[in-house]
PDB file of N, CA and C in Angstrom:
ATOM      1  N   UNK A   1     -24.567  -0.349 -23.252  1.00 51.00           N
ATOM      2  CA  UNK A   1     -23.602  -1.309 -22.795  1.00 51.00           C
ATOM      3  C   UNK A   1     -24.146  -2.001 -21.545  1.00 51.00           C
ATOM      4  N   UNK A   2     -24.079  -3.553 -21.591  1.00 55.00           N
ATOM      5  CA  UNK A   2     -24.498  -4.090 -20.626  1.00 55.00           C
ATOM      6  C   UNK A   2     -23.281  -4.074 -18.720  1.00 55.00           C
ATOM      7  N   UNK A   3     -23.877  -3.807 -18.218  1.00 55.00           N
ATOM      8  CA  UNK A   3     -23.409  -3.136 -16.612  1.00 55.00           C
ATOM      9  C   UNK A   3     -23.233  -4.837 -16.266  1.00 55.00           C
ATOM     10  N   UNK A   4     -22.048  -4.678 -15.294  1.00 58.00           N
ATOM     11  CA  UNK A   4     -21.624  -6.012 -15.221  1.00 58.00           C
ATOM     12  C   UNK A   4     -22.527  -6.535 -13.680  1.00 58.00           C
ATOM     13  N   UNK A   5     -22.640  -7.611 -13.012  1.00 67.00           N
ATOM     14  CA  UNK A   5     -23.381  -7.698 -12.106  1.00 67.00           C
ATOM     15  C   UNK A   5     -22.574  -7.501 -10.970  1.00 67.00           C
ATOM     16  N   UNK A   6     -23.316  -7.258  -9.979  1.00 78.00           N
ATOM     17  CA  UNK A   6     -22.963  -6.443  -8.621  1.00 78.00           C
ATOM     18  C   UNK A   6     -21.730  -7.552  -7.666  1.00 78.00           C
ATOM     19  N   UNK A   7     -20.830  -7.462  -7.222  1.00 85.00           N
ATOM     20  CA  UNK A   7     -19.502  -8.547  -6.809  1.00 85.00           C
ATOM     21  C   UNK A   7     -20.657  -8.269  -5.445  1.00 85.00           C
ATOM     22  N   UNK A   8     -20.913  -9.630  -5.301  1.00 85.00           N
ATOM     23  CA  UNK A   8     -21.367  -9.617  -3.608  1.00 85.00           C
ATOM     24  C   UNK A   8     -20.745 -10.078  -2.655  1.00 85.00           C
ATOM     25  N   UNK A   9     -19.178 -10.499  -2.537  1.00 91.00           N
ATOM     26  CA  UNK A   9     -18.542 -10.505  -1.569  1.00 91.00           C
ATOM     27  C   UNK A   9     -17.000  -9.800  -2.298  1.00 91.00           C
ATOM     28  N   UNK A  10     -17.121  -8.532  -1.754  1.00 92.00           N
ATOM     29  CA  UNK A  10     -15.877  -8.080  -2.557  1.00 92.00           C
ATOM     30  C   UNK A  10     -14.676  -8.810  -1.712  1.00 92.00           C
ATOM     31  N   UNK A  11     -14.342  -8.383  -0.478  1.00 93.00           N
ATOM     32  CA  UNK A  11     -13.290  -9.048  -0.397  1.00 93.00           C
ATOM     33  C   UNK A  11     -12.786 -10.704  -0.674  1.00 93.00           C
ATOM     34  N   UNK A  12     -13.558 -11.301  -0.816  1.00 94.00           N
ATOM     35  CA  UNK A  12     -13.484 -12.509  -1.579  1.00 94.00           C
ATOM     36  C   UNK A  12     -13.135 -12.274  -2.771  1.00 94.00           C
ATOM     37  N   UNK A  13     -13.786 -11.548  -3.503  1.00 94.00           N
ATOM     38  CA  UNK A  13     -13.010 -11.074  -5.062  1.00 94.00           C
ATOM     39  C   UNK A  13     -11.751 -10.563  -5.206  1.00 94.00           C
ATOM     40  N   UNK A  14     -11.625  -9.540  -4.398  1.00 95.00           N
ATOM     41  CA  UNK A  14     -10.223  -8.822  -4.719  1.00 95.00           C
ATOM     42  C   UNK A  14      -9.094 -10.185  -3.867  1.00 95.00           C
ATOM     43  N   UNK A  15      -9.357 -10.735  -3.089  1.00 95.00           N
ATOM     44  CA  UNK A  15      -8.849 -11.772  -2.630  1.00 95.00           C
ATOM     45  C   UNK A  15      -7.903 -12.717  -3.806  1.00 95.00           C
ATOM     46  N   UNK A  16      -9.196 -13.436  -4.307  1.00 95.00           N
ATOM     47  CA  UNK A  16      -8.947 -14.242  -5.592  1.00 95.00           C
ATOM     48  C   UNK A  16      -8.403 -13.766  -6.862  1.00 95.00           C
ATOM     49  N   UNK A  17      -8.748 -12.478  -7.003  1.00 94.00           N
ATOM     50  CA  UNK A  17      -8.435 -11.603  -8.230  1.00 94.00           C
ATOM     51  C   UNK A  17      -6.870 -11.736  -7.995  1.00 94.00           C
ATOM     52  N   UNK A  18      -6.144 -11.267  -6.789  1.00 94.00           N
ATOM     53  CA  UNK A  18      -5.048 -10.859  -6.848  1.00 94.00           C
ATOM     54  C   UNK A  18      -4.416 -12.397  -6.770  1.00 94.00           C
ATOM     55  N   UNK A  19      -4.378 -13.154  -6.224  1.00 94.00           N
ATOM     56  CA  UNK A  19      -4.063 -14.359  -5.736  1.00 94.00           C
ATOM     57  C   UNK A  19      -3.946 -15.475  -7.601  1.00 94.00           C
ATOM     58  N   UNK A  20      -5.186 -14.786  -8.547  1.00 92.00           N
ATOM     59  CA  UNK A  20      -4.865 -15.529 -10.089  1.00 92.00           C
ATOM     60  C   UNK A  20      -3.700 -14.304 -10.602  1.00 92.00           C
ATOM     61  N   UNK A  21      -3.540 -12.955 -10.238  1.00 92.00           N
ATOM     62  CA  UNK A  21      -2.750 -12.192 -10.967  1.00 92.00           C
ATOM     63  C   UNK A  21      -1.301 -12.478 -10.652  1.00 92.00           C
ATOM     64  N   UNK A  22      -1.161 -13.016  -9.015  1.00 92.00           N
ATOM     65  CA  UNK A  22      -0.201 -13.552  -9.053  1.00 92.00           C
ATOM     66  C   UNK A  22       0.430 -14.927  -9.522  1.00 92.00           C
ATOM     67  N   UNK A  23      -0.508 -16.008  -9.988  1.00 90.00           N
ATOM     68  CA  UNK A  23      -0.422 -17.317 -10.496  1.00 90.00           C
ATOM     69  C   UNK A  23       0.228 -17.128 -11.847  1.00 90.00           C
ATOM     70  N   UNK A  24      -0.337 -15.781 -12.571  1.00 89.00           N
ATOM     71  CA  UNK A  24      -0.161 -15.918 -14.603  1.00 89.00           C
ATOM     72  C   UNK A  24       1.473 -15.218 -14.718  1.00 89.00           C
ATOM     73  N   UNK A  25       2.355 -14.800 -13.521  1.00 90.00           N
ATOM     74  CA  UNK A  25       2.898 -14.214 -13.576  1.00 90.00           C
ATOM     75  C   UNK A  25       4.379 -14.633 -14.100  1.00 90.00           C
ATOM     76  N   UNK A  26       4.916 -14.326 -14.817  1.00 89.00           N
ATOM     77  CA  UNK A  26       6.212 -15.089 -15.169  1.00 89.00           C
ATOM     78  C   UNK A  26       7.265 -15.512 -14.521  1.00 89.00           C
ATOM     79  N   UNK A  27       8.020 -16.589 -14.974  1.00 88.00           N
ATOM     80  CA  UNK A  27       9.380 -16.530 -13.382  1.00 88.00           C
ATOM     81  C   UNK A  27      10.360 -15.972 -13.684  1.00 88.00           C
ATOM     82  N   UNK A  28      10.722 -15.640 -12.560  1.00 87.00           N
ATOM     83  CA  UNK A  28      11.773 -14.559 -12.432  1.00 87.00           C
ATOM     84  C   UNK A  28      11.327 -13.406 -12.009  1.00 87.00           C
ATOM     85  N   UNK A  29      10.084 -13.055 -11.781  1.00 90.00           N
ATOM     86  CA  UNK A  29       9.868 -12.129 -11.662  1.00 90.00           C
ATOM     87  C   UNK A  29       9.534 -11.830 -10.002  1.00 90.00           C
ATOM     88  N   UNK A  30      10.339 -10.801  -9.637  1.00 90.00           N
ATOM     89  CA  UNK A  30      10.971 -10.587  -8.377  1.00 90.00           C
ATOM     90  C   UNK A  30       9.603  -9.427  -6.960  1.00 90.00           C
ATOM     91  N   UNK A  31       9.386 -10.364  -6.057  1.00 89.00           N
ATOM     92  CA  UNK A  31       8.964  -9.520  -5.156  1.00 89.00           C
ATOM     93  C   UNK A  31       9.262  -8.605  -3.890  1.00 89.00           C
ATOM     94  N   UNK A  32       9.001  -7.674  -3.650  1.00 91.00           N
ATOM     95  CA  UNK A  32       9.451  -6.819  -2.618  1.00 91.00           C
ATOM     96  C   UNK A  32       9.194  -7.919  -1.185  1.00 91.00           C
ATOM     97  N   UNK A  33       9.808  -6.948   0.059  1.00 92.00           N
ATOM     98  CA  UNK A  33       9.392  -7.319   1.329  1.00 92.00           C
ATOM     99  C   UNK A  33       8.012  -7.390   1.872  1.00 92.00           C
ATOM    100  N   UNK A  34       6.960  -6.699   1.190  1.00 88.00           N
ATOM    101  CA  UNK A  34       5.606  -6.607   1.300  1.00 88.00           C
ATOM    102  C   UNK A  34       5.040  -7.550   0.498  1.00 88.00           C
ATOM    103  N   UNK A  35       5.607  -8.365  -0.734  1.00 86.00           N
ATOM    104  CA  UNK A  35       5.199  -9.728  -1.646  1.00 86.00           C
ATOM    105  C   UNK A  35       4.435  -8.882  -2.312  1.00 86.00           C
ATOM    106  N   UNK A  36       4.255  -7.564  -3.143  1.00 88.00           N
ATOM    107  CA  UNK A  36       4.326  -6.613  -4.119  1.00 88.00           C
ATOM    108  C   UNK A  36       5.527  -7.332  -5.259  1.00 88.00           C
ATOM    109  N   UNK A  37       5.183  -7.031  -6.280  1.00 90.00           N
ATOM    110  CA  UNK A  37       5.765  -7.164  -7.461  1.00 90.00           C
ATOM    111  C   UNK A  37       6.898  -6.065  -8.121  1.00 90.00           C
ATOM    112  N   UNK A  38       8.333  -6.419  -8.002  1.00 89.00           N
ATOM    113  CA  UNK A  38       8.674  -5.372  -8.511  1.00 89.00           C
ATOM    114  C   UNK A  38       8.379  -4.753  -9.688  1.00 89.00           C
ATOM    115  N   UNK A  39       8.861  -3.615  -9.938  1.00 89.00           N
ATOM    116  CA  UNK A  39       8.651  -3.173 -11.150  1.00 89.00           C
ATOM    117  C   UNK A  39       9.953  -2.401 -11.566  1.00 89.00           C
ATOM    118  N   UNK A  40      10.819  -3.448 -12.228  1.00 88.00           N
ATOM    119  CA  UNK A  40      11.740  -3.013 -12.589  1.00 88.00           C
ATOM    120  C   UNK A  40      12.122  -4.143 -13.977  1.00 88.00           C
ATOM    121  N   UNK A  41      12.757  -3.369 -14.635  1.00 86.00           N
ATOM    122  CA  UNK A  41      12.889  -4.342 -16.579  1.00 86.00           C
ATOM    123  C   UNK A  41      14.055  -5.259 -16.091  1.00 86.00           C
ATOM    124  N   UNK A  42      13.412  -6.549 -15.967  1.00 83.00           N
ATOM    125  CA  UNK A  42      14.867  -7.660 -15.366  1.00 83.00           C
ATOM    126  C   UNK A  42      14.524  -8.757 -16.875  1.00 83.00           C
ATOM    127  N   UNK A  43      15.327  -8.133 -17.287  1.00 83.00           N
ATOM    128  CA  UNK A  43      16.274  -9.366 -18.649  1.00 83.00           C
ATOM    129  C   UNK A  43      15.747 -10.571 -18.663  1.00 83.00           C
ATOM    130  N   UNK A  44      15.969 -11.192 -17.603  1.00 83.00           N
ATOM    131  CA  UNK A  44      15.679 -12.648 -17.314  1.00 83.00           C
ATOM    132  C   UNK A  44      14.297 -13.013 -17.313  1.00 83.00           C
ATOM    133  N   UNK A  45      13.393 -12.230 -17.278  1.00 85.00           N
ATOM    134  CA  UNK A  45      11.869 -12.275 -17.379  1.00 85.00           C
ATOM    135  C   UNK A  45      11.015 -12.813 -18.696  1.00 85.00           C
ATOM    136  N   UNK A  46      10.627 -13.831 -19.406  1.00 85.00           N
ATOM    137  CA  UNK A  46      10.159 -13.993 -20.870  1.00 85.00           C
ATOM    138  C   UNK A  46       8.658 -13.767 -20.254  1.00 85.00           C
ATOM    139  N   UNK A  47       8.495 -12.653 -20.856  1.00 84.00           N
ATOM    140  CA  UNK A  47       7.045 -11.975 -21.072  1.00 84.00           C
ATOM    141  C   UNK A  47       5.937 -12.404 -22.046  1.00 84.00           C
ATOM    142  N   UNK A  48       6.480 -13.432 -22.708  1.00 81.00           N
ATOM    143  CA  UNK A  48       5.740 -14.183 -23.484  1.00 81.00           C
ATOM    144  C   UNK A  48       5.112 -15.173 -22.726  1.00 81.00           C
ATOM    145  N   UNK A  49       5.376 -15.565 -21.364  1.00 77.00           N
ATOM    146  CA  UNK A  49       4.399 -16.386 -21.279  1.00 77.00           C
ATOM    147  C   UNK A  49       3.179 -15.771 -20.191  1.00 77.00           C
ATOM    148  N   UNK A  50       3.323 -14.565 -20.373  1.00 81.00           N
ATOM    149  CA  UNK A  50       1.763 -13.407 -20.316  1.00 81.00           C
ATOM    150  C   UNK A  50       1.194 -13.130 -21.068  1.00 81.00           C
ATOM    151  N   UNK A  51       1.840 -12.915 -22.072  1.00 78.00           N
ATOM    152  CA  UNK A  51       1.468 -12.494 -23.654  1.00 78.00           C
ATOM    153  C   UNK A  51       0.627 -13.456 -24.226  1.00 78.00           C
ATOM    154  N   UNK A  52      -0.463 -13.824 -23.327  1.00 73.00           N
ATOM    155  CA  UNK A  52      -1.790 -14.415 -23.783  1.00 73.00           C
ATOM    156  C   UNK A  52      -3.464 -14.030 -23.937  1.00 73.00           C
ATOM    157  N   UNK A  53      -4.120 -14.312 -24.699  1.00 63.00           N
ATOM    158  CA  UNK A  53      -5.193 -14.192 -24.298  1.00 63.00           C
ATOM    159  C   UNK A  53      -6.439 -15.622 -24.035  1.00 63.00           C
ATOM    160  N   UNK A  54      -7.462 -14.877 -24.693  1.00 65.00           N
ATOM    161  CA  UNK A  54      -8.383 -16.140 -24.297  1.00 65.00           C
ATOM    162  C   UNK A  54      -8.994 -15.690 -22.565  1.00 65.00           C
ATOM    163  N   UNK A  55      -9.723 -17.117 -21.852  1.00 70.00           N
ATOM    164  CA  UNK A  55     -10.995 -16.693 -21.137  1.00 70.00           C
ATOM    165  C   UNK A  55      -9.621 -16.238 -20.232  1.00 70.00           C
ATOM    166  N   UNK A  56      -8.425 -16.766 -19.780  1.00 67.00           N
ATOM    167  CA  UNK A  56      -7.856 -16.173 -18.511  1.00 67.00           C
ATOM    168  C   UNK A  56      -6.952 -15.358 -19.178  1.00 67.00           C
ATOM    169  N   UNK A  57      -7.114 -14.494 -20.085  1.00 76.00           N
ATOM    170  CA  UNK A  57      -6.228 -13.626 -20.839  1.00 76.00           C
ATOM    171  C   UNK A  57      -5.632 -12.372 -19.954  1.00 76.00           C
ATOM    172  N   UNK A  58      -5.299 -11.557 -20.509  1.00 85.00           N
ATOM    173  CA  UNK A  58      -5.148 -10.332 -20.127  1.00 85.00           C
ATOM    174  C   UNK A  58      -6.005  -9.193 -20.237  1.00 85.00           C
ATOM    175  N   UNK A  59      -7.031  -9.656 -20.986  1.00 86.00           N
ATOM    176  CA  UNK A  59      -8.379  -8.851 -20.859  1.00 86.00           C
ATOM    177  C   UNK A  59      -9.075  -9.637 -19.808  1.00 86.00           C
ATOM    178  N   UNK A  60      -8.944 -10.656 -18.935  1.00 89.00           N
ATOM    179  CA  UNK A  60      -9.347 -10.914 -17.562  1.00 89.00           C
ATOM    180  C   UNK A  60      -8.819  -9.929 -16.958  1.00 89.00           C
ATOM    181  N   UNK A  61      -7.430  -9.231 -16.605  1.00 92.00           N
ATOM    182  CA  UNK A  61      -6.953  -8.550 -15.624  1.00 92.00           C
ATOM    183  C   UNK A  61      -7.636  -7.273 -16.197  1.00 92.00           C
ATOM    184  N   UNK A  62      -7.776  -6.383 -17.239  1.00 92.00           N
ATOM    185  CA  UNK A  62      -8.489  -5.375 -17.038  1.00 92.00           C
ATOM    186  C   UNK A  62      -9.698  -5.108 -16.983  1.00 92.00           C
ATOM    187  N   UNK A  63     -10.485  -6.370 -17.602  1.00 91.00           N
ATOM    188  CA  UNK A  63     -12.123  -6.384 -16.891  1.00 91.00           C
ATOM    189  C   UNK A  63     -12.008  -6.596 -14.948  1.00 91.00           C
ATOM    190  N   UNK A  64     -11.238  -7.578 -14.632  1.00 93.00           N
ATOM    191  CA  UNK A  64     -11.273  -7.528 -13.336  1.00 93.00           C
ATOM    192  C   UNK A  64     -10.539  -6.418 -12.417  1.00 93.00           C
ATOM    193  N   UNK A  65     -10.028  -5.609 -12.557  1.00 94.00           N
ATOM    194  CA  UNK A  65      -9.228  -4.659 -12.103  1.00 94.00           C
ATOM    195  C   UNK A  65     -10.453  -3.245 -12.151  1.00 94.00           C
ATOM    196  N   UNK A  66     -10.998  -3.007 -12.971  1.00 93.00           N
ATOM    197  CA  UNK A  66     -12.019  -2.363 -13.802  1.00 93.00           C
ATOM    198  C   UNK A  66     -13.287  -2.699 -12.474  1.00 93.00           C
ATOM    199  N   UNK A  67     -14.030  -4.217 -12.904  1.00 92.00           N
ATOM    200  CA  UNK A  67     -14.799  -4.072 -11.814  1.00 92.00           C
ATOM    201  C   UNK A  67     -15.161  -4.221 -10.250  1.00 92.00           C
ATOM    202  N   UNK A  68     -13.540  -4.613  -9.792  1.00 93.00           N
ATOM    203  CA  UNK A  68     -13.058  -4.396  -8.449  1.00 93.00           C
ATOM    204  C   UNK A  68     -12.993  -2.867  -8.447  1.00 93.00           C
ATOM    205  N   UNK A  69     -12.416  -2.349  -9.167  1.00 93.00           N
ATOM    206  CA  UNK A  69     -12.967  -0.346  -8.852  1.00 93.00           C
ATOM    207  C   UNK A  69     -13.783  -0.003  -9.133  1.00 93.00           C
ATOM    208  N   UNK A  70     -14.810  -0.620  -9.678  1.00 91.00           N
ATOM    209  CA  UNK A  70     -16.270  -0.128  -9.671  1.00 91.00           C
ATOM    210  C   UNK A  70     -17.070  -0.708  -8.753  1.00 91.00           C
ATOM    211  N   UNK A  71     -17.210  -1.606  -8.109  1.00 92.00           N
ATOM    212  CA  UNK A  71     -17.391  -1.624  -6.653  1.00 92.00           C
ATOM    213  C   UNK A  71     -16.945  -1.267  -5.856  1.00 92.00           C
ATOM    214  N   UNK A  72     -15.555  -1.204  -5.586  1.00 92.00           N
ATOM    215  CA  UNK A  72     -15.273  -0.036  -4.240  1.00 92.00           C
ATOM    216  C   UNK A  72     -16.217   1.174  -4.147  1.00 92.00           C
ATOM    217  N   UNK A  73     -16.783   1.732  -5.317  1.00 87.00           N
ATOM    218  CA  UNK A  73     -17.615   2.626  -4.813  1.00 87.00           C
ATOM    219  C   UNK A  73     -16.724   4.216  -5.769  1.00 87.00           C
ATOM    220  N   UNK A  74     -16.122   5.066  -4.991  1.00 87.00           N
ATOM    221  CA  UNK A  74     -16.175   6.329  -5.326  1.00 87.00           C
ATOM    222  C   UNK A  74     -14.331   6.408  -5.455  1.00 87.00           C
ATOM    223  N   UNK A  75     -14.041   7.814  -5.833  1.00 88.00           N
ATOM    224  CA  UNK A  75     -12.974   7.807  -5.939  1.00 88.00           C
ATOM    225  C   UNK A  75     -12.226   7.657  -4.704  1.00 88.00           C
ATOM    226  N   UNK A  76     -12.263   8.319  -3.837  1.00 90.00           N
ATOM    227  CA  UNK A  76     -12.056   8.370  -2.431  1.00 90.00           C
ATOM    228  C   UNK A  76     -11.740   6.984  -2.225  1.00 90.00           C
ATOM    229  N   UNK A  77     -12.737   6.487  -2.132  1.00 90.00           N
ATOM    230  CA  UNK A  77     -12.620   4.453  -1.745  1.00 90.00           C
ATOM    231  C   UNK A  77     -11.801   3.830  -2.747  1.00 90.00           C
ATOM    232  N   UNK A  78     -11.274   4.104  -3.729  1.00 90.00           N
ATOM    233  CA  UNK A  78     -10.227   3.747  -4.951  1.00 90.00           C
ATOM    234  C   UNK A  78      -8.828   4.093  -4.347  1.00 90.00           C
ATOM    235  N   UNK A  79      -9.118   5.216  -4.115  1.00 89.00           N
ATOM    236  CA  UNK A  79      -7.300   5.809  -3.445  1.00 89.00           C
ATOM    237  C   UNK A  79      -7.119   5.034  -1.805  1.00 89.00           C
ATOM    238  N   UNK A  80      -8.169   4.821  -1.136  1.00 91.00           N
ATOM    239  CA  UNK A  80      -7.852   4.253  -0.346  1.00 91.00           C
ATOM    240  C   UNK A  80      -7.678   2.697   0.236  1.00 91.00           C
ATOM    241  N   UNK A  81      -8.376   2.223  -1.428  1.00 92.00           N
ATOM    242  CA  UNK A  81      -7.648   0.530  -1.334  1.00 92.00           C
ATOM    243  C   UNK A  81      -5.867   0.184  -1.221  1.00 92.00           C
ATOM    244  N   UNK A  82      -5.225   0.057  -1.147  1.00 92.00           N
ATOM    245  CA  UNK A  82      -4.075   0.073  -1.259  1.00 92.00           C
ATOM    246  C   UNK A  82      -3.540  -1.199  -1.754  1.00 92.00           C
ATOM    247  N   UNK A  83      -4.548  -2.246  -1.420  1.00 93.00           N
ATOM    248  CA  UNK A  83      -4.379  -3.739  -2.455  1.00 93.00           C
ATOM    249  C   UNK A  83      -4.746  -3.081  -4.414  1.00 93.00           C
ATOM    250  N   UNK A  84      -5.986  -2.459  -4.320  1.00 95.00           N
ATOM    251  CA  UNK A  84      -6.734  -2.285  -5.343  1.00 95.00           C
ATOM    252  C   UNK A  84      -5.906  -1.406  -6.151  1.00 95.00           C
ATOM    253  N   UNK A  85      -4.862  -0.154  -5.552  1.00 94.00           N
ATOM    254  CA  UNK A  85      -4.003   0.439  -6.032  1.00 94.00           C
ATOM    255  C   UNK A  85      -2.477  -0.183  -6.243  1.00 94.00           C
ATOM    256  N   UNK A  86      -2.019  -0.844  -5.394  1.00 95.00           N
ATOM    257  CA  UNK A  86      -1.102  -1.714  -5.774  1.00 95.00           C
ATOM    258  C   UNK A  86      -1.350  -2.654  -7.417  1.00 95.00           C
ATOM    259  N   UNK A  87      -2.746  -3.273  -7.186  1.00 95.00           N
ATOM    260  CA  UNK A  87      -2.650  -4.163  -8.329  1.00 95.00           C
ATOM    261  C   UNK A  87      -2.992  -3.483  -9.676  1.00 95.00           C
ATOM    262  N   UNK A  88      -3.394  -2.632  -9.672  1.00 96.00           N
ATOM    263  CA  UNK A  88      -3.574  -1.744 -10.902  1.00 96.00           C
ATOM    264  C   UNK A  88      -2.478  -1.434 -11.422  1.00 96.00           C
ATOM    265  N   UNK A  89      -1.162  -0.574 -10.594  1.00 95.00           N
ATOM    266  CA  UNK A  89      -0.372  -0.121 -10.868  1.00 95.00           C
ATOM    267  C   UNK A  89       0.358  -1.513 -11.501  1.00 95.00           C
ATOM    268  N   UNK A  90       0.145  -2.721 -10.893  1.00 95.00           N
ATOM    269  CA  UNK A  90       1.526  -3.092 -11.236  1.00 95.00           C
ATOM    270  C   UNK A  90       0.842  -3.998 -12.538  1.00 95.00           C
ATOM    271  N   UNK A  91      -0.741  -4.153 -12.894  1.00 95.00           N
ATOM    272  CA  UNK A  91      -1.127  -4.499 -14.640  1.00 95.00           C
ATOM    273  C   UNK A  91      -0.727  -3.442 -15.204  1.00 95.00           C
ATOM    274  N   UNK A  92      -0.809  -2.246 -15.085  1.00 95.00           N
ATOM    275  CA  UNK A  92      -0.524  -1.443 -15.788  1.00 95.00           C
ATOM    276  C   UNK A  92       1.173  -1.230 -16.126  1.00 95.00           C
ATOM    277  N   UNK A  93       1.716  -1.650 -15.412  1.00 94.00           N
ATOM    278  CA  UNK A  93       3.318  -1.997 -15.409  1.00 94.00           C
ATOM    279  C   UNK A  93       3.410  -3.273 -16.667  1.00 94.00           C
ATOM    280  N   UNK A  94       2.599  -4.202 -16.022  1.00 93.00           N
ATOM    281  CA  UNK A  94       2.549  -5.271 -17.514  1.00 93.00           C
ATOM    282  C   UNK A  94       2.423  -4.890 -18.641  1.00 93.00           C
ATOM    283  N   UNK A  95       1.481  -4.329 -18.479  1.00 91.00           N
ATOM    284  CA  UNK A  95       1.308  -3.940 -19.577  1.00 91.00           C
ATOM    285  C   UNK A  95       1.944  -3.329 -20.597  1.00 91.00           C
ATOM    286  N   UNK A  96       2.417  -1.835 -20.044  1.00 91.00           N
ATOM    287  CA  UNK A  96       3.670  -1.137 -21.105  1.00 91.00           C
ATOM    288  C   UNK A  96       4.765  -2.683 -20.989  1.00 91.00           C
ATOM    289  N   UNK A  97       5.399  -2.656 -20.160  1.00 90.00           N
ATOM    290  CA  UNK A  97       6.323  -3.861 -20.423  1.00 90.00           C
ATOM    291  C   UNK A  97       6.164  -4.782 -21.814  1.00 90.00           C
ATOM    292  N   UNK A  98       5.118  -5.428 -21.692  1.00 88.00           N
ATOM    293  CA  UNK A  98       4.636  -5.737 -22.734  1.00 88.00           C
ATOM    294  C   UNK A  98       4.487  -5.338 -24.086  1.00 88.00           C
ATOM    295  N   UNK A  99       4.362  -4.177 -24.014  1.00 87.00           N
ATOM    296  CA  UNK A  99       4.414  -2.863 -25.176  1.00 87.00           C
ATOM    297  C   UNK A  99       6.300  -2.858 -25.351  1.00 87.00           C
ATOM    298  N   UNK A 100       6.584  -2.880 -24.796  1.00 86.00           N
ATOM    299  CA  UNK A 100       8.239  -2.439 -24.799  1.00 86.00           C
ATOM    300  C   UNK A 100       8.790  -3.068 -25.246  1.00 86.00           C
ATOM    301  N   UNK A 101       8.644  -4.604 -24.963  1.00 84.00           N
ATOM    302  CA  UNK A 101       9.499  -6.098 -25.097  1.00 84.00           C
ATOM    303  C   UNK A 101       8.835  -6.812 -26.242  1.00 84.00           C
ATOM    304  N   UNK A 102       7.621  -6.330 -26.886  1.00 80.00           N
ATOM    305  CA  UNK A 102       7.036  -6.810 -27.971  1.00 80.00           C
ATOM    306  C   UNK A 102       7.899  -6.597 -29.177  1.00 80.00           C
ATOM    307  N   UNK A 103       7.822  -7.486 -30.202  1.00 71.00           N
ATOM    308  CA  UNK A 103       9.008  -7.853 -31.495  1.00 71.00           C
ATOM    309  C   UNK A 103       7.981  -6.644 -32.563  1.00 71.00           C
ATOM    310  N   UNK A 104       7.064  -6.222 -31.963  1.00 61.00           N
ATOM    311  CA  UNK A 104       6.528  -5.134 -33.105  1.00 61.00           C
ATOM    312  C   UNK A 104       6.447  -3.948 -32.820  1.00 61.00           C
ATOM    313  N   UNK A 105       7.062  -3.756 -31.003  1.00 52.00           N
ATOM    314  CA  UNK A 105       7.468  -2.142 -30.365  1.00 52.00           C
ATOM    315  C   UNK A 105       8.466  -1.713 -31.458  1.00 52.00           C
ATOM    316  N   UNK A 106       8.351  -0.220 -31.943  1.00 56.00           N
ATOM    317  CA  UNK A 106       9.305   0.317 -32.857  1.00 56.00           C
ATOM    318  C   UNK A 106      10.460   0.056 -32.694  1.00 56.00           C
ATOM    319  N   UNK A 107      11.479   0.486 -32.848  1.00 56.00           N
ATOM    320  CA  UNK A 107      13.250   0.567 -32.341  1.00 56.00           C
ATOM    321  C   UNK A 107      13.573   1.262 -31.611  1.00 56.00           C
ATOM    322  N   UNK A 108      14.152   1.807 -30.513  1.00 53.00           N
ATOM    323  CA  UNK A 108      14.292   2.934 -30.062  1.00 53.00           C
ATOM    324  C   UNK A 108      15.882   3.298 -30.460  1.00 53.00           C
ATOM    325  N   UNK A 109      16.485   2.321 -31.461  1.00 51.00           N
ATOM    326  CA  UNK A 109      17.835   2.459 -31.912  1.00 51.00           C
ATOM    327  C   UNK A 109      18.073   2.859 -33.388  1.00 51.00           C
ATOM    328  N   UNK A 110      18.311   4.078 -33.513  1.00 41.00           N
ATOM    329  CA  UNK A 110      18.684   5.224 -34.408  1.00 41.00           C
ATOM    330  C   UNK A 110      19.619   4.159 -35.220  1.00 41.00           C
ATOM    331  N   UNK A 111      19.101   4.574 -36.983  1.00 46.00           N
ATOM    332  CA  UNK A 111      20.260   3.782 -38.050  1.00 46.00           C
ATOM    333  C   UNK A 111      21.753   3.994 -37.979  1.00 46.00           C
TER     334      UNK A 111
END
């Protein structure tokens, strides 16, 4: 597998990284006092217009999420980003969301 090339100004990356994760983000969708993303299932949210792919897809956010923690370096330096852990947590929030609110998630409502 080809190794992706080395980010030579990380904070410029994680900068921009977070700054497009917040651009694709749907409206309505509500931020804390810190401008963190909640993470809570608000109705009013159409998740379809994340529910894309292509070059700025959603396989952008986990290749880029991916090699912003592979430059930080070690685990240690992972737990202690707190941007880098914030934004993980909250693709990974998209993500199931996404899984949940999708028209091909099972039922969770008994016949």
């Amino acid at each position: 597998m080809r190794q992706p090339e080395k980010i030579r100004d990380l904070d410029r990356f994680a900068r921009r990284f977070v700054e497009w994760w917040r651009h694709v983000q749907p409206d309505g969708r509500r931020q804390d006092e810190l401008g963190r993303f909640v993470q809570e299932h608000e109705p009013a949210v159409d998740w379809e217009e994340i529910r894309f792919s292509g070059k700025n897809g959603l396989w952008t956010a986990v290749a880029g999420i991916c090699f912003w923690g592979l430059a930080l370096g070690s685990d240690e330096e992972r737990l202690m980003c707190c941007e880098w852990q914030d934004t993980l947590s909250d693709i990974s929030w998209v993500l199931n969301e996404l899984v949940r609110t999708s028209s091909l998630a099972p039922s969770t409502e008994l016949p």
